[in-house]
Coordinates of C-alpha atoms and ligand atoms in Angstrom, one line a residue:
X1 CA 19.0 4.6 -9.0
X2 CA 19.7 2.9 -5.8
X3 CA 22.4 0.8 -6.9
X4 CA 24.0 3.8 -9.4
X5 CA 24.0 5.8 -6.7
X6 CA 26.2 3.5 -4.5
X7 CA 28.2 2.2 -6.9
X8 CA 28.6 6.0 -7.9
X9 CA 29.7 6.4 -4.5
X10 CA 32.7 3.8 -4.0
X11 CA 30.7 1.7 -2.0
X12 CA 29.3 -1.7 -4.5
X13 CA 28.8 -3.8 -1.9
X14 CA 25.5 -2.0 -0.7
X15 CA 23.1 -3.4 -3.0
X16 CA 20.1 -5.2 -0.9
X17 CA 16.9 -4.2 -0.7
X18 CA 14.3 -4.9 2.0
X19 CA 10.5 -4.9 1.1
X20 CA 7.7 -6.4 2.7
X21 CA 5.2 -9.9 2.9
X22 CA 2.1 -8.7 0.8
X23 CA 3.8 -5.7 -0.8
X24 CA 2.8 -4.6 -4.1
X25 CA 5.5 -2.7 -6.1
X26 CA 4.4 -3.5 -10.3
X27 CA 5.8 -6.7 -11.8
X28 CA 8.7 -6.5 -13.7
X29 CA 11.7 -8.4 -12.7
X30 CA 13.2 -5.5 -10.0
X31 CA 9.5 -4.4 -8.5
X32 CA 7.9 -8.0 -8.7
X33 CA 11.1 -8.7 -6.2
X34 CA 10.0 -5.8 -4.5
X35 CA 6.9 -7.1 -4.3
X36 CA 6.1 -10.0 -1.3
X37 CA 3.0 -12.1 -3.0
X38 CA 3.2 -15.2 -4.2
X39 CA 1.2 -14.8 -7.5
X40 CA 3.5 -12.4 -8.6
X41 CA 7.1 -14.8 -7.7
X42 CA 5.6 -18.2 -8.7
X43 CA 6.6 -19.3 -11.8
X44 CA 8.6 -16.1 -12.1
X45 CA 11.6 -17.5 -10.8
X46 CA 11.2 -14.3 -8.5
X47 CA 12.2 -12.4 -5.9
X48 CA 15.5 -12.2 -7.5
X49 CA 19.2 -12.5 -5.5
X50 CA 19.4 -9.5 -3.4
X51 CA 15.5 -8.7 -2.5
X52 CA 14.3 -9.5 1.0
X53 CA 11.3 -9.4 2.7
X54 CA 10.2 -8.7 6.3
X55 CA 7.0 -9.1 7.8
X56 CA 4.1 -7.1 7.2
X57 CA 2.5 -4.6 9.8
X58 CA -0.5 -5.9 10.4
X59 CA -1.9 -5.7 13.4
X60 CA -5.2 -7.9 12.9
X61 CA -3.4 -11.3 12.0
X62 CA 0.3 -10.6 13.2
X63 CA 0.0 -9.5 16.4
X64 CA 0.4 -11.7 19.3
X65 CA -2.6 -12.1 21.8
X66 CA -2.5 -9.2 23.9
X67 CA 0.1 -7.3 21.9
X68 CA -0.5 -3.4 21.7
X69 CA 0.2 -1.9 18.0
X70 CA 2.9 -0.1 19.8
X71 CA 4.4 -3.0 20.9
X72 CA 4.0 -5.1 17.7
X73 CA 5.2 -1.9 15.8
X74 CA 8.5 -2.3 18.4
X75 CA 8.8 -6.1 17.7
X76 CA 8.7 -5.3 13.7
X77 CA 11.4 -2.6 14.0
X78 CA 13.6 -5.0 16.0
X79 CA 13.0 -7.6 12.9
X80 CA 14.4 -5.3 10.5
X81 CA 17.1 -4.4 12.7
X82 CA 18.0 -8.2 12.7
X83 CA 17.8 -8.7 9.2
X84 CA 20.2 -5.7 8.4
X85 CA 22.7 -7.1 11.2
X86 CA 22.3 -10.8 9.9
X87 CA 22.8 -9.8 6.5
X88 CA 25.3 -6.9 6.9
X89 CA 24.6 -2.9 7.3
X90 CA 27.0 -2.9 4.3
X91 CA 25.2 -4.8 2.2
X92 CA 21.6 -3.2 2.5
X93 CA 21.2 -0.6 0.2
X94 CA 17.3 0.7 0.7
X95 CA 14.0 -0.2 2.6
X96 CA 10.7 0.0 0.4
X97 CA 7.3 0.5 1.4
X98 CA 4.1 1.8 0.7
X99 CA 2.8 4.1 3.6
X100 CA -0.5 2.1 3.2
X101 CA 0.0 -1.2 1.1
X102 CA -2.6 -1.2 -1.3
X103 CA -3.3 -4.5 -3.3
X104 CA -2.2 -6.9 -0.2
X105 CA -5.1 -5.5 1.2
X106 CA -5.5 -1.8 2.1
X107 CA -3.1 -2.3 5.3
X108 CA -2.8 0.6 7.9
X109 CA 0.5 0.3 9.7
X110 CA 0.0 0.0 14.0
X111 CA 0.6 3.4 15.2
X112 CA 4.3 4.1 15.8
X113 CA 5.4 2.0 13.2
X114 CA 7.3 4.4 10.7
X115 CA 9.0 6.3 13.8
X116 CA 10.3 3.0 15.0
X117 CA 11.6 1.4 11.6
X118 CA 13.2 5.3 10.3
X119 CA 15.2 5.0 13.1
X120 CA 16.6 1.6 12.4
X121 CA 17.3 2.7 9.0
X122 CA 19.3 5.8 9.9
X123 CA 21.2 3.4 12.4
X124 CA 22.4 1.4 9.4
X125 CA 22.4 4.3 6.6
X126 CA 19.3 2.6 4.6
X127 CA 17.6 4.7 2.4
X128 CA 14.0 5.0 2.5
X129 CA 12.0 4.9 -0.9
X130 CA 8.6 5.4 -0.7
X131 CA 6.2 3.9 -3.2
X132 CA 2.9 6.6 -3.0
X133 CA 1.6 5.4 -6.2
X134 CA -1.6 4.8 -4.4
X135 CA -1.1 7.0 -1.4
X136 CA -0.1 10.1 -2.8
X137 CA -2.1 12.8 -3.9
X138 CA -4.7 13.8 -0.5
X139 CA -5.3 9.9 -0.9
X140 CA -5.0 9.4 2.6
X141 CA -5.8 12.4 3.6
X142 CA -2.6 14.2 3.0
X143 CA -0.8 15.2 -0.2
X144 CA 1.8 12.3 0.4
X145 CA 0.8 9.4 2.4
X146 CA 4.2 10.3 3.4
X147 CA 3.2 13.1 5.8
X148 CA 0.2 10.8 7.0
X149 CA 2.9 8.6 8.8
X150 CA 5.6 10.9 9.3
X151 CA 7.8 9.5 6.9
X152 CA 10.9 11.4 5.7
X153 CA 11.8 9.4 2.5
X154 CA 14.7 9.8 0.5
X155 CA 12.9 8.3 -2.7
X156 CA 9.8 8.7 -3.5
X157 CA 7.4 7.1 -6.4
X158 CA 4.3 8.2 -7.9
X159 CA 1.7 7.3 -10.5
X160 CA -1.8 6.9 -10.8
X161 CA -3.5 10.2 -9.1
X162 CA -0.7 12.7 -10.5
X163 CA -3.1 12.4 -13.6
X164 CA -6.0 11.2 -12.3
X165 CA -5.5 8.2 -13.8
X166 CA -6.7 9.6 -17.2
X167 CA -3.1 9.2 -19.5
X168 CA -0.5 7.2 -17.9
X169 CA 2.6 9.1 -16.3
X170 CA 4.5 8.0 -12.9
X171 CA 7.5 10.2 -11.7
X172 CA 10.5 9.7 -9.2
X173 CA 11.2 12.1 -6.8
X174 CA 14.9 12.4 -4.8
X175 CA 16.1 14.1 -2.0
X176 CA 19.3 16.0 -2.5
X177 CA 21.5 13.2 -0.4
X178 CA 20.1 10.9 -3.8
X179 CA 20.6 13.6 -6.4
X180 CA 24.1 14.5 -5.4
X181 CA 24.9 10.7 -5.5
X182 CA 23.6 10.3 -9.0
X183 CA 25.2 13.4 -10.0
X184 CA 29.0 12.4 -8.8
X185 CA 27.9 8.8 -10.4
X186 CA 26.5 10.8 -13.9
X187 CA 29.8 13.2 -13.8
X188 CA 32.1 10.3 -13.8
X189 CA 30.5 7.9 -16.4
X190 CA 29.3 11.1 -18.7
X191 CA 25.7 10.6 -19.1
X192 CA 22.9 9.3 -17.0
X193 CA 22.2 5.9 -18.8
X194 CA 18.9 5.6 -17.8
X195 CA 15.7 6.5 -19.7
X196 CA 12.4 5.3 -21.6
X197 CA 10.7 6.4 -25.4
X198 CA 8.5 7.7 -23.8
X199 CA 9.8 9.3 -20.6
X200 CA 8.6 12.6 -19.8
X201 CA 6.2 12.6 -22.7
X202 CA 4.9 15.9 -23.1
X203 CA 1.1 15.3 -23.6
X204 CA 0.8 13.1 -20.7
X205 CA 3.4 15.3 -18.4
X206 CA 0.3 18.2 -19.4
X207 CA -2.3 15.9 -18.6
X208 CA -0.4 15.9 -14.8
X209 CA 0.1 19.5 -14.4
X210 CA -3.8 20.0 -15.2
X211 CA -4.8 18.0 -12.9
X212 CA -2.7 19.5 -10.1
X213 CA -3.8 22.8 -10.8
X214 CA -7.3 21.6 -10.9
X215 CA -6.8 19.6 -7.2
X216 CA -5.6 23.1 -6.1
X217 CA -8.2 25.2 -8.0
X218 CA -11.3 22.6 -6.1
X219 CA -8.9 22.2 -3.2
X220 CA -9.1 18.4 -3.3
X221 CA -7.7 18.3 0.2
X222 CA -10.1 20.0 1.6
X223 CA -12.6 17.4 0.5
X224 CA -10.8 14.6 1.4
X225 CA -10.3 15.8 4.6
X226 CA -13.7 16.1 5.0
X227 CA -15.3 13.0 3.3
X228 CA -12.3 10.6 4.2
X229 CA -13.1 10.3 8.2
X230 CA -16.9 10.1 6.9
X231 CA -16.5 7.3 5.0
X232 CA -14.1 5.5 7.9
X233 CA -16.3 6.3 10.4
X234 CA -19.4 4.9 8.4
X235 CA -18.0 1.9 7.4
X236 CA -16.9 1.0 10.9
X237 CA -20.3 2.0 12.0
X238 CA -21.9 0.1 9.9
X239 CA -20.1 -2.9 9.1
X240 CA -18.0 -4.0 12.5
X241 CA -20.9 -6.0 13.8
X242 CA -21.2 -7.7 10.7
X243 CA -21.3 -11.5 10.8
X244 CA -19.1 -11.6 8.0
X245 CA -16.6 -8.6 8.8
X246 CA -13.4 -9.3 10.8
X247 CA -11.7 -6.1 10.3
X248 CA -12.8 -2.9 8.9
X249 CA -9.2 -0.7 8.3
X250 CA -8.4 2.1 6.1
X251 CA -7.9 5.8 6.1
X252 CA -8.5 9.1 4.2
X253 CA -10.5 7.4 1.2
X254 CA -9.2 3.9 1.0
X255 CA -10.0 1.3 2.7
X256 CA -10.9 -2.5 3.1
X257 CA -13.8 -4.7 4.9
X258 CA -12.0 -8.5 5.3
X259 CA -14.4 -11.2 5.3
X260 CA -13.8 -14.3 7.7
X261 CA -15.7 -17.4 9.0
X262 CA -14.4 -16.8 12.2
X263 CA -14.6 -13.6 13.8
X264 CA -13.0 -14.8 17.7
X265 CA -10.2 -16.3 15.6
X266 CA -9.5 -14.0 13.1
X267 CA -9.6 -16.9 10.2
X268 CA -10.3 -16.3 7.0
X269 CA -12.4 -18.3 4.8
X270 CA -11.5 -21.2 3.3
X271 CA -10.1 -19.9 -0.3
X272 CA -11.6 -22.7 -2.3
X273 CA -15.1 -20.6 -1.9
X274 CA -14.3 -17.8 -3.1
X275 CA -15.8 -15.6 -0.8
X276 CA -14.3 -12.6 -1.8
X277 CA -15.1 -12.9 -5.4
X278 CA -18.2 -14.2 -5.1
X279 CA -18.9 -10.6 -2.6
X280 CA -18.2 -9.1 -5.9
X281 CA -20.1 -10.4 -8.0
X282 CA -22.9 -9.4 -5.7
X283 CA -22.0 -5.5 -5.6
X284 CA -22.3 -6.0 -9.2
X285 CA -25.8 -6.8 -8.5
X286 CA -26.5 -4.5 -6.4
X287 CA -24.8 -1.3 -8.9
X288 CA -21.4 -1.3 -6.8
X289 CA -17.5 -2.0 -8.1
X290 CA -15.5 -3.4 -5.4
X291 CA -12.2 -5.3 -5.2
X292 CA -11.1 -8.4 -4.0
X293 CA -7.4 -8.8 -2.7
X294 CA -5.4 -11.0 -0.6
X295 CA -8.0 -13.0 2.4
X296 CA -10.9 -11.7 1.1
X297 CA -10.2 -8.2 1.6
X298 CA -12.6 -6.0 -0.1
X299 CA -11.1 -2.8 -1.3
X300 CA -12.7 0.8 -1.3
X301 CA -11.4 3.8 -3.1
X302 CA -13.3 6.1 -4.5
X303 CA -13.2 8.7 -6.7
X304 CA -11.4 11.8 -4.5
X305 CA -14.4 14.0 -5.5
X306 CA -17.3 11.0 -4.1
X307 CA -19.8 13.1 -1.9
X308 CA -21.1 12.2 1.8
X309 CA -24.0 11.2 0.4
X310 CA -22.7 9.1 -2.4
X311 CA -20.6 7.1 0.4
X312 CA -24.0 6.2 1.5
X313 CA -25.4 5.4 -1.4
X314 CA -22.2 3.6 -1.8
X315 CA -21.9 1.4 1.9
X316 CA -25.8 1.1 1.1
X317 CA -25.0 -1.0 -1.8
X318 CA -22.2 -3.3 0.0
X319 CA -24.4 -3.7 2.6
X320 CA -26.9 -5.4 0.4
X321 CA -23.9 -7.2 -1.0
X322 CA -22.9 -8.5 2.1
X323 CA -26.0 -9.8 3.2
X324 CA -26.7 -11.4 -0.4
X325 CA -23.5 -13.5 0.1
X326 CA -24.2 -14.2 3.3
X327 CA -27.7 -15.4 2.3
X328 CA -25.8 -17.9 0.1
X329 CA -23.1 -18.9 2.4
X330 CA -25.6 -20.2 5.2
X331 CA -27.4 -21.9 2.3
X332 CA -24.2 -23.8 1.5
X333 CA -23.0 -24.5 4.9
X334 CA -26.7 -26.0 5.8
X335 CA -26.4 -28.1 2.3
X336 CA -22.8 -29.2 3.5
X337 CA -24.5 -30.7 7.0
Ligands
PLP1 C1 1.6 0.8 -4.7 C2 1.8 0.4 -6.1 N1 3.1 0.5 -6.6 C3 3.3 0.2 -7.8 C4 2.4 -0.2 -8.7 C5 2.7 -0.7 -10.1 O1 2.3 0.2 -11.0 P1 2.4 -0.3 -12.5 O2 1.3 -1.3 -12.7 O3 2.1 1.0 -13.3 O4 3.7 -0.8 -12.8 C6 1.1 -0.3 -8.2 C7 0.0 -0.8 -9.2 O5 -1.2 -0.9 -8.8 C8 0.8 0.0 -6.9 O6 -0.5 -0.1 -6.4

């Protein structure tokens, strides 16, 4: 769309786009680009010509000692701006993001983030595209993860929640600046060459508008508003001190515990033991589905309609996990001495 829409436009030249280091955007050719881990480009021959990648805004392990998130959130702007100036305003065609990344490990952006790298887009007239496929629909707290962080995109993508999941359907979203593009483009070829078997399939697209009426019939929000800090302020309670637990992040109902030998330093364990998978297979155990992603992050989200009491029941169950693997971790580490 991106690319028609400039091309529609006279201008061909603006064509890159800029993602982010642990991004996840799907995996075919274009959004495996978009996305910055290396599973997804090894052996892919991937990220193809044209897709770049800028560092990603976390605070935890990218910060520099002392750094403020403001201040970290000012350097990361400035690195953008660079990378647009190195490589030409001209040439950069759109900045992608998810408002929270999800599978690189549930990352909160440091507070002024957004507001600092919007501006450097506007500078260089880079659209913003939003990828709320997690994010949107009251996941973090808001209808779009969007108005979380004060975002103003001029694309925006979404999946997963706009059905709850149950039949799969994803939709695009454009601002009028993107329509009118497409539409000059669409006018002058004749047709907008651009569709899927089964786009807008009708028994999924009814699937979606059910379950928005029913978000707005239990007023979802309202819920999430309400359980979302519980569960944040919970986990942090409860698992900060945690011998095992560098960082404890997340917002509305999602959210990630990362596991590290070394709490002063930050460091993650070694990846040869697993401990991330092996934390798994202990909430197994223990009656509890969690996720491992990239440095042992352990990923929480939970069905929008989970109860204060079932986050209980729920960090009740990690804890036990935690403990189990810790349990075998000492064991291991004595064995290795
Ligand atoms: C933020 C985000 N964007 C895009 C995708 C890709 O979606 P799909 O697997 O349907 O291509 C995912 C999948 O988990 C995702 O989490």
């Amino acid at each position: 769309m991106v690319w028609y829409m400039n091309n529609a436009l006279g201008r061909p030249q603006k064509k890159k786009i800029i993602s982010r280091l642990k991004a996840y955007h799907g995996i075919t050719l274009a959004s495996a680009s978009l996305t910055g881990l290396p599973a997804n480009h090894k052996l892919f021959d991937l990220p193809l010509p044209g897709f770049l990648h800028v560092s990603t805004p976390h605070h935890y392990h990218g910060a520099r000692p002392g750094e403020s998130e403001e201040d970290f959130a000012t350097r990361l702007a400035q690195e953008l701006d660079d990378l647009i100036v190195k490589e030409g305003p001209e040439t950069v065609a759109a900045f992608w993001a998810e408002p929270v990344m999800g599978a690189g490990g549930v990352i909160v952006p440091p507070r002024t983030y957004y507001e600092k790298i919007q501006a450097v887009l506007k500078k260089h007239d880079v659209l913003f595209v939003a990828d709320e496929v997690i994010c949107g629909f009251w996941r973090t707290g808001n209808y779009w993860g969007c108005q979380t962080f004060g975002i103003r995109p001029d694309i925006l993508v979404c999946a997963k929640a706009l059905s709850s999941s149950y039949l799969p359907i994803s939709g695009v979203l454009v601002n009028d600046r993107v329509f009118q593009g497409i539409a000059e483009g669409s006018s002058t070829v004749g047709t907008w060459g651009h569709g899927f078997t089964y786009s807008g399939h009708p028994v999924a697209a009814a699937v979606a508008i059910e379950t928005l009426k029913i978000y707005d019939e239990i007023d979802i929000g309202a819920h999430v508003r309400e359980v979302g800090p519980y569960m944040q302020q919970r986990m942090r309670e409860r698992f900060t001190g945690h011998p095992l637990v560098g960082e404890v992040r997340g917002v509305g109902l999602v959210a990630a515990l990362e596991l590290v030998e070394d709490k002063a330093a930050h460091r993650n364990f070694d990846p040869a033991r697993k401990a991330g998978p092996r934390l798994l297979k202990h909430g197994e155990a223990n009656g509890v589905i969690l996720r491992a992603m990239v440095n042992d992050s352990i990923g929480f989200s939970p069905p929008l309609v989970i109860t204060k009491a079932e986050v209980d029941e729920m960090l009740d169950r990690t804890a036990k996990a935690l403990d189990g693997l810790a349990v075998d971790l000492r064991r291991e580490s004595i064995a290795a001495v």
